[in-house]
Each structure stands twice: as structure tokens, then as C-alpha cells.
Coordinates of C-alpha atoms and ligand atoms in Angstrom, one line a residue:
M339 CA 15.1 -33.4 82.0
N340 CA 12.7 -32.5 84.8
K341 CA 12.2 -35.8 86.8
Q342 CA 8.9 -34.6 88.2
N343 CA 7.1 -34.5 84.9
F344 CA 9.4 -36.5 82.7
G345 CA 9.7 -33.3 80.5
L346 CA 7.2 -35.0 78.2
V347 CA 3.6 -34.7 79.1
G348 CA 2.5 -31.2 78.7
T349 CA -1.2 -31.7 79.0
A350 CA -1.0 -34.0 82.0
K351 CA 1.5 -31.7 83.7
D352 CA -0.7 -28.7 83.1
Q353 CA -3.7 -30.5 84.6
L354 CA -1.8 -31.5 87.7
V355 CA -0.4 -27.9 88.2
K356 CA -4.0 -26.5 87.7
R357 CA -5.4 -28.9 90.3
F358 CA -2.6 -28.2 92.8
L359 CA -3.1 -24.4 92.5
A360 CA -6.9 -24.8 92.8
R361 CA -6.6 -26.9 95.9
R362 CA -4.0 -24.6 97.4
D363 CA -6.2 -21.5 96.8
S364 CA -9.2 -23.2 98.3
Q365 CA -7.4 -23.8 101.7
P366 CA -9.1 -21.8 104.4
E367 CA -7.1 -19.0 106.1
P368 CA -5.6 -20.0 109.4
A369 CA -8.0 -19.4 112.3
G370 CA -7.3 -15.9 113.7
G371 CA -6.5 -14.3 110.3
M372 CA -2.8 -13.8 109.7
L373 CA -1.8 -14.9 113.2
R374 CA -0.4 -18.4 112.7
S375 CA -0.9 -21.0 115.4
T376 CA 2.0 -22.8 117.0
A377 CA 1.7 -26.5 117.9
S378 CA 1.4 -25.6 121.6
N379 CA -1.7 -23.3 121.2
L380 CA -3.5 -25.3 118.6
V381 CA -6.9 -26.6 119.7
I382 CA -8.1 -29.3 117.3
P383 CA -11.1 -31.4 118.3
E384 CA -10.3 -35.1 118.7
K385 CA -12.7 -36.0 115.9
F386 CA -10.2 -34.4 113.4
C387 CA -7.3 -36.4 114.6
R388 CA -8.6 -40.0 114.9
F389 CA -9.5 -42.5 112.2
D390 CA -12.2 -44.1 114.4
K391 CA -14.0 -40.7 114.5
F392 CA -14.2 -40.3 110.7
P393 CA -17.9 -40.0 109.8
G394 CA -17.4 -42.6 107.0
Y395 CA -16.0 -45.0 109.5
E396 CA -18.8 -44.5 112.0
R397 CA -21.3 -45.2 109.2
I398 CA -19.7 -48.6 108.7
A399 CA -19.0 -49.5 112.3
L400 CA -22.5 -48.8 113.7
P401 CA -24.5 -51.2 111.3
E402 CA -21.8 -53.8 111.8
A403 CA -22.2 -53.7 115.6
A404 CA -26.1 -53.7 115.2
A405 CA -25.8 -56.8 112.9
R406 CA -23.6 -58.6 115.4
K407 CA -26.3 -57.9 118.1
L408 CA -28.9 -59.4 115.8
G409 CA -26.8 -62.4 115.2
I410 CA -26.2 -61.6 111.5
E411 CA -22.8 -62.6 110.2
N412 CA -20.8 -60.2 108.0
P413 CA -21.6 -61.3 104.5
Y414 CA -18.5 -59.6 103.1
F415 CA -14.9 -60.6 102.7
K416 CA -15.5 -64.3 102.7
V417 CA -12.2 -66.2 102.0
H418 CA -12.4 -68.4 98.9
Q419 CA -9.8 -71.1 98.8
G420 CA -9.7 -71.6 95.1
A421 CA -10.9 -70.0 91.8
A422 CA -14.5 -68.8 91.9
G423 CA -16.7 -70.6 89.4
A424 CA -20.1 -72.3 89.7
T425 CA -18.8 -73.5 93.0
A426 CA -16.5 -72.0 95.6
L427 CA -14.5 -73.5 98.4
I428 CA -15.0 -71.4 101.5
D429 CA -13.7 -72.5 104.9
G430 CA -13.1 -76.0 103.6
K431 CA -16.7 -76.4 102.3
T432 CA -18.0 -76.3 98.8
Y433 CA -20.8 -73.8 98.0
L434 CA -22.8 -73.1 95.0
N435 CA -21.5 -69.7 94.0
F436 CA -23.4 -66.8 92.4
S437 CA -21.2 -64.0 93.7
S438 CA -18.5 -63.8 91.0
Y439 CA -18.7 -62.5 87.5
N440 CA -16.6 -65.2 86.0
Y441 CA -19.2 -65.2 83.2
L442 CA -17.5 -67.5 80.7
G443 CA -15.8 -69.7 83.3
L444 CA -12.4 -68.6 82.0
A445 CA -10.9 -67.5 85.4
G446 CA -9.2 -70.7 86.4
D447 CA -9.2 -72.2 82.9
P448 CA -5.9 -74.1 82.4
R449 CA -5.2 -72.4 79.1
V450 CA -5.6 -69.0 80.6
N451 CA -3.5 -70.0 83.6
Q452 CA -0.8 -71.3 81.2
A453 CA -0.8 -68.1 79.2
A454 CA -0.3 -66.1 82.4
K455 CA 2.5 -68.4 83.5
D456 CA 4.3 -68.2 80.2
A457 CA 4.1 -64.4 80.4
I458 CA 5.6 -64.5 83.9
D459 CA 8.5 -66.7 82.6
R460 CA 9.2 -64.2 79.8
Y461 CA 8.5 -60.8 81.3
G462 CA 8.2 -61.3 85.1
T463 CA 5.2 -60.5 87.2
S464 CA 5.2 -56.7 87.0
A465 CA 5.6 -54.1 84.2
S466 CA 7.6 -52.3 87.0
A467 CA 6.8 -48.7 85.7
S468 CA 4.6 -46.5 83.6
R469 CA 4.6 -47.6 79.9
L470 CA 5.1 -44.0 78.8
V471 CA 8.4 -43.6 80.6
A472 CA 9.8 -47.0 80.9
G473 CA 8.6 -48.7 77.7
E474 CA 6.1 -51.5 77.1
R475 CA 5.9 -55.3 76.5
P476 CA 4.6 -56.7 73.3
I477 CA 1.8 -58.5 75.2
Q478 CA 0.3 -55.2 76.3
R479 CA 0.0 -53.9 72.7
E480 CA -1.2 -57.3 71.5
L481 CA -4.1 -57.2 73.9
E482 CA -4.9 -53.6 73.0
Q483 CA -4.9 -54.4 69.3
A484 CA -7.1 -57.5 69.9
I485 CA -9.7 -55.4 71.8
A486 CA -9.6 -52.7 69.1
S487 CA -10.4 -55.4 66.4
L488 CA -13.1 -56.8 68.6
Y489 CA -14.9 -53.4 68.4
E490 CA -13.7 -52.7 64.8
V491 CA -12.2 -49.4 65.9
D492 CA -8.8 -47.7 65.4
D493 CA -7.1 -48.4 68.7
C494 CA -7.4 -49.2 72.4
V495 CA -5.5 -48.4 75.6
V496 CA -5.5 -50.7 78.6
F497 CA -5.3 -49.4 82.2
V498 CA -4.5 -51.4 85.4
S499 CA -8.0 -51.1 86.9
G500 CA -11.5 -51.0 85.4
H501 CA -12.6 -48.5 88.1
A502 CA -9.6 -46.3 87.4
T503 CA -10.3 -46.4 83.7
N504 CA -13.6 -44.6 84.1
V505 CA -12.3 -42.1 86.7
T506 CA -9.2 -41.1 84.7
T507 CA -10.8 -41.2 81.2
I508 CA -13.8 -39.0 82.1
S509 CA -11.8 -36.6 84.2
T510 CA -9.1 -36.2 81.6
L511 CA -11.4 -35.6 78.6
F512 CA -14.0 -33.3 80.2
G513 CA -13.9 -30.2 82.3
P514 CA -15.9 -27.3 83.9
K515 CA -17.3 -26.0 80.6
D516 CA -18.7 -29.3 79.7
L517 CA -21.9 -31.2 80.4
I518 CA -22.1 -34.9 81.4
V519 CA -25.4 -36.6 81.3
H520 CA -25.6 -40.2 82.7
D521 CA -28.0 -42.9 83.4
S522 CA -29.2 -42.7 87.0
L523 CA -27.9 -46.2 87.7
I524 CA -24.4 -45.6 86.3
H525 CA -21.5 -47.4 88.1
N526 CA -19.7 -45.6 90.8
S527 CA -16.5 -45.4 88.8
A528 CA -18.1 -43.3 86.1
F529 CA -19.7 -41.2 88.8
E530 CA -16.4 -40.5 90.5
G531 CA -14.8 -39.6 87.1
I532 CA -17.6 -37.1 86.4
K533 CA -17.2 -35.5 89.9
L534 CA -13.4 -35.2 89.3
S535 CA -13.9 -33.6 85.9
G536 CA -15.7 -30.6 87.3
A537 CA -18.3 -30.8 84.5
T538 CA -21.9 -30.0 85.1
R539 CA -23.6 -33.3 85.8
R540 CA -27.2 -34.4 85.1
A541 CA -28.8 -37.8 85.6
F542 CA -31.5 -39.1 83.3
S543 CA -34.1 -41.7 84.4
H544 CA -32.8 -45.2 84.1
N545 CA -32.8 -46.5 80.6
D546 CA -35.1 -43.7 79.4
P547 CA -33.9 -42.0 76.2
E548 CA -36.7 -39.5 76.4
S549 CA -35.6 -38.4 79.8
L550 CA -32.1 -37.9 78.3
E551 CA -33.4 -36.0 75.4
R552 CA -35.5 -33.6 77.6
I553 CA -32.3 -32.7 79.4
L554 CA -30.3 -32.2 76.2
A555 CA -33.0 -30.1 74.6
E556 CA -33.1 -27.8 77.6
I557 CA -29.4 -27.3 78.3
R558 CA -27.1 -28.8 75.7
G559 CA -26.6 -25.4 74.1
N560 CA -25.1 -23.9 77.3
F561 CA -22.0 -26.1 77.2
E562 CA -19.0 -26.8 75.1
R563 CA -18.6 -30.6 75.0
T564 CA -21.3 -33.0 76.1
L565 CA -20.8 -36.6 77.2
I566 CA -23.6 -39.2 77.6
V567 CA -22.6 -42.2 79.8
I568 CA -24.6 -45.5 79.7
E569 CA -23.8 -49.2 80.4
G570 CA -24.1 -52.1 78.0
L571 CA -25.7 -54.3 80.7
Y572 CA -26.5 -52.7 84.0
S573 CA -24.6 -54.4 86.8
M574 CA -27.3 -54.1 89.5
D575 CA -30.4 -54.8 87.5
G576 CA -29.2 -56.8 84.5
D577 CA -31.1 -54.8 81.9
M578 CA -29.7 -53.2 78.8
P579 CA -30.2 -49.9 77.0
D580 CA -31.8 -49.4 73.5
L581 CA -28.4 -48.6 72.1
P582 CA -29.5 -47.4 68.6
R583 CA -31.8 -44.8 70.2
F584 CA -29.0 -43.4 72.3
I585 CA -26.8 -43.2 69.3
D586 CA -29.5 -41.3 67.4
I587 CA -29.8 -38.8 70.3
K588 CA -26.1 -38.3 70.7
N589 CA -25.8 -37.6 66.9
R590 CA -28.6 -35.1 66.9
Y591 CA -27.2 -33.2 69.9
K592 CA -23.6 -33.4 68.9
A593 CA -22.6 -35.2 72.0
F594 CA -20.1 -38.0 72.7
L595 CA -21.5 -41.4 73.8
M596 CA -19.6 -43.6 76.2
V597 CA -20.7 -47.2 76.8
D598 CA -19.4 -49.1 79.8
D599 CA -19.4 -52.6 78.5
A600 CA -18.1 -54.2 81.7
H601 CA -21.0 -56.7 82.1
S602 CA -22.0 -57.0 78.4
L603 CA -18.7 -58.2 77.0
G604 CA -18.7 -61.9 76.8
V605 CA -22.4 -61.9 77.6
L606 CA -24.3 -60.2 74.8
G607 CA -24.1 -60.9 71.1
V608 CA -23.7 -64.3 69.5
T609 CA -20.0 -64.3 69.8
G610 CA -19.8 -62.3 73.1
R611 CA -18.7 -59.1 71.5
G612 CA -21.1 -57.2 73.7
I613 CA -24.0 -54.8 73.2
R614 CA -22.5 -53.6 69.9
E615 CA -23.0 -57.1 68.4
H616 CA -26.4 -57.5 70.1
F617 CA -27.7 -54.5 68.2
G618 CA -25.5 -54.9 65.1
V619 CA -24.1 -51.3 65.3
A620 CA -20.8 -50.2 63.9
G621 CA -17.9 -49.8 66.3
S622 CA -17.5 -46.2 65.2
A623 CA -21.2 -45.4 66.1
V624 CA -20.1 -45.1 69.8
D625 CA -17.4 -42.6 70.7
I626 CA -15.9 -44.3 73.8
W627 CA -16.1 -48.0 74.4
M628 CA -15.1 -48.8 77.9
G629 CA -14.8 -52.2 79.5
T630 CA -13.1 -54.2 82.2
L631 CA -10.8 -57.3 82.0
S632 CA -12.0 -58.6 85.4
K633 CA -15.3 -60.2 84.3
S634 CA -15.5 -62.4 81.1
F635 CA -11.8 -61.8 80.4
A636 CA -10.5 -63.5 83.6
G637 CA -8.0 -60.8 84.4
C638 CA -7.7 -57.4 86.0
G639 CA -7.7 -54.0 84.3
G640 CA -9.8 -51.8 82.1
Y641 CA -9.8 -50.5 78.5
I642 CA -10.9 -47.6 76.3
A643 CA -11.4 -48.4 72.6
G644 CA -12.2 -45.9 69.9
E645 CA -10.7 -43.6 67.4
K646 CA -6.9 -42.9 67.2
A647 CA -7.1 -39.4 68.6
L648 CA -9.0 -40.5 71.6
V649 CA -6.6 -43.3 72.5
Q650 CA -3.5 -41.2 71.8
H651 CA -4.9 -38.4 74.0
L652 CA -5.4 -40.7 76.9
K653 CA -2.0 -42.4 76.5
Y654 CA -0.2 -39.0 76.9
A655 CA -2.6 -37.2 79.3
A656 CA -4.7 -39.5 81.4
S657 CA -3.0 -39.5 84.9
G658 CA -4.3 -43.0 85.6
F659 CA -2.1 -44.2 82.6
V660 CA 0.8 -41.7 82.5
Y661 CA 1.5 -41.9 86.3
S662 CA 0.6 -45.5 86.8
V663 CA 2.3 -48.8 86.1
G664 CA 1.4 -50.6 82.9
I665 CA -0.8 -53.7 83.0
A666 CA 1.1 -56.6 84.5
P667 CA 2.2 -59.0 81.7
P668 CA 0.5 -62.1 83.2
M669 CA -2.8 -60.2 83.4
A670 CA -2.5 -59.0 79.8
A671 CA -1.7 -62.5 78.7
A672 CA -4.6 -64.0 80.7
S673 CA -7.1 -61.6 79.2
L674 CA -5.8 -62.1 75.7
E675 CA -6.1 -65.8 76.0
A676 CA -9.6 -65.5 77.5
M677 CA -10.6 -63.4 74.5
R678 CA -9.2 -66.0 72.1
I679 CA -11.1 -68.8 73.8
M680 CA -14.3 -66.8 73.8
L681 CA -14.1 -66.3 70.0
A682 CA -13.1 -69.9 69.4
E683 CA -15.7 -71.4 71.6
P684 CA -19.0 -69.5 71.0
E685 CA -20.8 -72.3 72.8
R686 CA -19.7 -70.7 76.1
V687 CA -21.6 -67.5 75.3
A688 CA -24.6 -69.5 74.0
G689 CA -24.5 -71.7 77.1
L690 CA -24.4 -68.7 79.4
R691 CA -27.4 -67.2 77.7
E692 CA -29.3 -70.5 78.1
R693 CA -28.6 -70.8 81.8
A694 CA -29.3 -67.2 82.6
S695 CA -32.6 -67.2 80.8
Y696 CA -33.5 -70.5 82.5
F697 CA -32.7 -68.9 85.9
L698 CA -34.9 -65.9 85.1
E699 CA -37.8 -68.0 83.8
Q700 CA -37.7 -70.2 86.9
A701 CA -37.4 -67.3 89.3
K702 CA -40.4 -65.7 87.8
L703 CA -42.4 -68.9 87.9
H704 CA -41.6 -69.1 91.6
G705 CA -42.9 -65.5 92.2
I706 CA -39.5 -63.9 92.8
D707 CA -39.2 -60.2 92.0
T708 CA -36.4 -60.1 89.4
G709 CA -36.9 -56.4 88.7
L710 CA -35.8 -55.2 85.3
S711 CA -33.5 -58.1 84.5
S712 CA -33.5 -59.3 80.8
G713 CA -32.0 -62.6 81.9
H714 CA -28.4 -62.0 80.7
A715 CA -26.0 -63.0 83.5
V716 CA -27.1 -60.5 86.1
I717 CA -30.4 -61.4 87.9
P718 CA -31.5 -59.7 91.1
A719 CA -34.0 -61.0 93.6
I720 CA -35.5 -57.9 95.1
V721 CA -36.6 -58.3 98.7
G722 CA -37.2 -54.7 99.7
S723 CA -35.1 -54.2 102.9
S724 CA -31.4 -54.3 103.7
L725 CA -32.0 -56.4 106.8
K726 CA -34.1 -58.9 104.9
A727 CA -31.5 -59.2 102.1
T728 CA -28.7 -59.7 104.6
K729 CA -30.7 -62.3 106.5
L730 CA -31.7 -64.1 103.3
S731 CA -28.1 -64.2 102.1
Q732 CA -27.1 -65.8 105.4
A733 CA -29.9 -68.3 105.3
L734 CA -28.9 -69.4 101.8
F735 CA -25.2 -69.6 102.8
E736 CA -26.2 -72.0 105.6
M737 CA -27.9 -74.1 102.8
G738 CA -24.7 -74.1 100.8
I739 CA -25.4 -71.2 98.4
N740 CA -23.1 -68.2 98.2
V741 CA -24.8 -65.0 97.0
Q742 CA -24.2 -61.4 98.1
P743 CA -26.8 -59.0 99.4
I744 CA -26.8 -55.6 97.8
I745 CA -28.1 -53.1 100.4
Y746 CA -28.5 -49.4 101.0
P747 CA -26.7 -47.2 100.0
A748 CA -25.6 -49.3 97.0
V749 CA -29.3 -49.4 96.0
E750 CA -32.4 -47.7 97.5
E751 CA -33.6 -49.3 100.7
R752 CA -36.8 -50.6 99.1
A753 CA -34.7 -52.0 96.2
A754 CA -32.4 -54.1 98.5
R755 CA -31.7 -57.4 96.9
L756 CA -29.7 -60.5 96.4
R757 CA -27.7 -60.3 93.2
F758 CA -27.1 -63.5 91.2
F759 CA -24.3 -63.6 88.7
I760 CA -24.9 -66.6 86.4
G761 CA -22.0 -68.2 84.6
Y762 CA -21.4 -70.7 81.8
Q763 CA -20.3 -73.2 84.4
H764 CA -23.6 -73.3 86.3
N765 CA -25.8 -76.3 85.4
L766 CA -29.6 -76.4 85.4
E767 CA -29.7 -78.7 88.4
Q768 CA -27.7 -76.1 90.4
I769 CA -30.1 -73.4 89.3
D770 CA -33.2 -75.5 90.2
K771 CA -31.7 -76.1 93.7
T772 CA -31.0 -72.4 94.2
I773 CA -34.4 -71.2 93.0
K774 CA -36.1 -73.7 95.3
A775 CA -34.1 -72.6 98.3
L776 CA -34.7 -68.9 97.4
A777 CA -38.4 -69.3 97.0
A778 CA -38.6 -71.2 100.3
K779 CA -36.7 -68.6 102.3
I780 CA -37.7 -65.3 100.7
Ligands
PLP808 C1 -20.2 -51.3 85.2 C2 -18.8 -51.3 85.8 N1 -17.9 -50.5 85.4 C3 -16.6 -50.6 85.9 C4 -16.3 -51.4 86.9 C5 -14.9 -51.5 87.5 O1 -14.2 -52.6 87.1 P1 -13.1 -53.4 87.9 O2 -13.8 -54.1 89.0 O3 -12.6 -54.3 86.9 O4 -12.2 -52.4 88.4 C6 -17.3 -52.3 87.4 C7 -17.0 -53.3 88.5 O5 -17.7 -54.2 88.8 C8 -18.6 -52.3 86.8 O6 -19.6 -53.1 87.3

């Protein structure tokens, strides 16, 4: 058996070989035509040999230096000394915390912790290899079956990272003869997957089904497969799409619809089943359900749920699954337990909804620009400049409130903001205190 490709995975292997050949063929000829350089006569500018000369690094280092001059502290990489819930322990001090998407308060829940510990005792901390080659643990399949039943679809496959789930799924399923149309505010992970796929990419105006339909009416016919990518709850703005309208469009244009449910799972729907439950649509009405385990489900990883052929295809051909380790047993156990608790304790979902809509209502009453937020867990306070957002985040931190600035290029400069993640563990008093501080400093 060929150890390089396990002698098993025809499609995945073909894709890798195709990519290798394409990359090799796109290498430029050595300078000077066929005359090859030797190490002694090579003249390579310094900027091509040093990490600190990478343009990407310079783009990071310059604003950092400027911020230091202005006396602004780096708001990133703060060290939390415990689980991040409504409060966080940072540098020995307790802060009100709005920077983590522990929506249902289950990261740190003793039952979730215990499930992870039991899985460690039984299976160890790592799956130690790709599931396809080395085999799997029952807990991994249990989690997948539970997610599939949550969506009422055939099956599910779990990956080790939510980001990698989007990258590998989109780039495995779609290629250069295909069209991918996505919401203009789609998450980076979907965007990277689209780029890697080589498909033709078009963005439609945010949350605008008519804009999507105009694109499809014009060019759908020029392509083989078409994928539409939207989110269940948008992670920057906290608004949601009119899912039934997108389903109607995808049906009429014979396209596939992919919904990234990362922020809607555990948040939307009476029992937290996400945007599907919110609109009461059948699981099979959407072709590709994607989600992450790192938010409401207190773990780490991502999933794709849908029909059998989709899941089977990814399990044998998606490089992010075939050539990557299986989800760690304690992570699978933690997310499975978090899901069980979510379904058994719907008061968590209801409580989250109450707190988030209270936050939105109070923010609006205090004249804060909350943009498009529908008041479900993600609520921005738009301040209009990256510098202002960074300074505001620092001012609130000094008042005992931890909330991250979202600045250019993550959003347009004029849309720079603080982004508040609301969780079930926040209480109304904490929200009042935060809104008051925000209104005073904005
Ligand atoms: C909409 C969306 N999709 C995918 C991801 C990636 O998920 P993860 O952080 O679990 O890798 C994120 C991360 O925040 C997200 O917001």
C-alpha cells in the first residue's frame, strides 16, 4: 500500500496531485532563462529573506508602534486566568466580560467539564491520527449523530476546527467551472474556502435576496454547480437572513444553499436549534448546514450536516478531514454534553434571548448606534473610527468592562465598533452598568 495516500482516497489524492502540478507549472522560469543560478551569484533582495520585511508583518507592526506612541494599549491577547463567562479574571482582577461567545454559559459548566474528563480517562486527550486511516472513537460518531438529529438530516461529519470546516468543505465540493455567490459580510473562513476552490466568486449585498437573485439571473446559466453561502446570524452585525426567501431562490436557480450556523446555534429558535427552528423550515430545505462547536457548544471544532452523499463525500475527500486528526475525544464529549444540556434546559436559550433584547433596547434608549442587530447575542456599538473604537475599548477596560474593538480591515473604517457578545450568564444589572459606561464614554 502506498503510504503517501493510504492507497484509499482516490478523489483526495487526485485533487492533491492536480494542485501540486498546477503550482509547479506556475513557478516562474529561473532569471536568465535556462541558465541556472548558483548560490554564490544569486542576488536576492533582503526583503525576500527576512520575516520582518514581509508586507503583512509591516502592516501589523506600524499601527502597533503608532498605538504605543499614542499611549493605547494592545487590546488583543489579554490573558484570562479562568473560564470566560459573564465575568473574566484578567491579571488578577475580575472584569465584566463581553468578548467571548460562551452564549449558553456552558464552557466551564461542571457537567461539561466532567464529560470531558471522563472521555480523557477512557480515550486519552488526542485521537492521535486521522479517523479514516486510524479508526474512530464512539464519542465522535455519537456527537455527529446527535448533530444530524438536531437538524433532522441524514448525517454529519465533525472537523477539528470551525474555520477549517468551511475552507475544506467549500474547496472540496466546488471548482473552477462553478459559481459561488455569498453574502458580502460572510465570515473569512468561507471566503478562504471559496478562493481555494477556484470557483467564480460574486458577493451580493448584505442580507439582500434581490441582490442575490439579480446575480443569479444574469450568470447562473454560465456555470455547472452554484453555491450560495449565508450565515444564520451574522457575527459582526448580529442580524439574520430571511431564510425562506433564500431557500426559494436556491430552488428556482438550481443552486446549493450553505448556511453557516456558527452564531445562530444555541441562540435562535425556542430550543436553540438555530435559524432552522426560528423559521420552522425542514432540515432538508438547506443543502449544507455548517456550524462550530466553539460557541454555544463549549468545545472546539466544526461540523457539516446534510444528506448522506454530502457527508460521505467529505469523509473520503475533504483534505481537512482525511489528512487531519479526528476531533479530540474530550472535545467531542464536551460538545455532546453541552448539546444535551441545551435541549434539557431551554430556559438557557430563553434567558439569553431576554438579556440580549434588553441590552439592545437599553443601548438604543441611550442613543448608541447598534447597526443592524436584531438583539440576538451579537450587538455592535458602532463608533465610526478604528482609533475611537480602540480608545473606547481601553476606557471601558479601565472601568472593569472587557469588550473587543473590531477595526479596519475586519470592518470598513466608518463601521469600526465595539462588539458585545451577550450570554445567558449576564444579568440585567451588569448590562445596565455596561450601557451606562458606554453611553458616558462614547
Ligand atoms: C460565522 C463563523 N464561521 C466560522 C467560524 C470559525 O469557527 P471556529 O472559531 O470555531 O474555528 C467563526 C468563528 O468565529 C464564525 O464566526
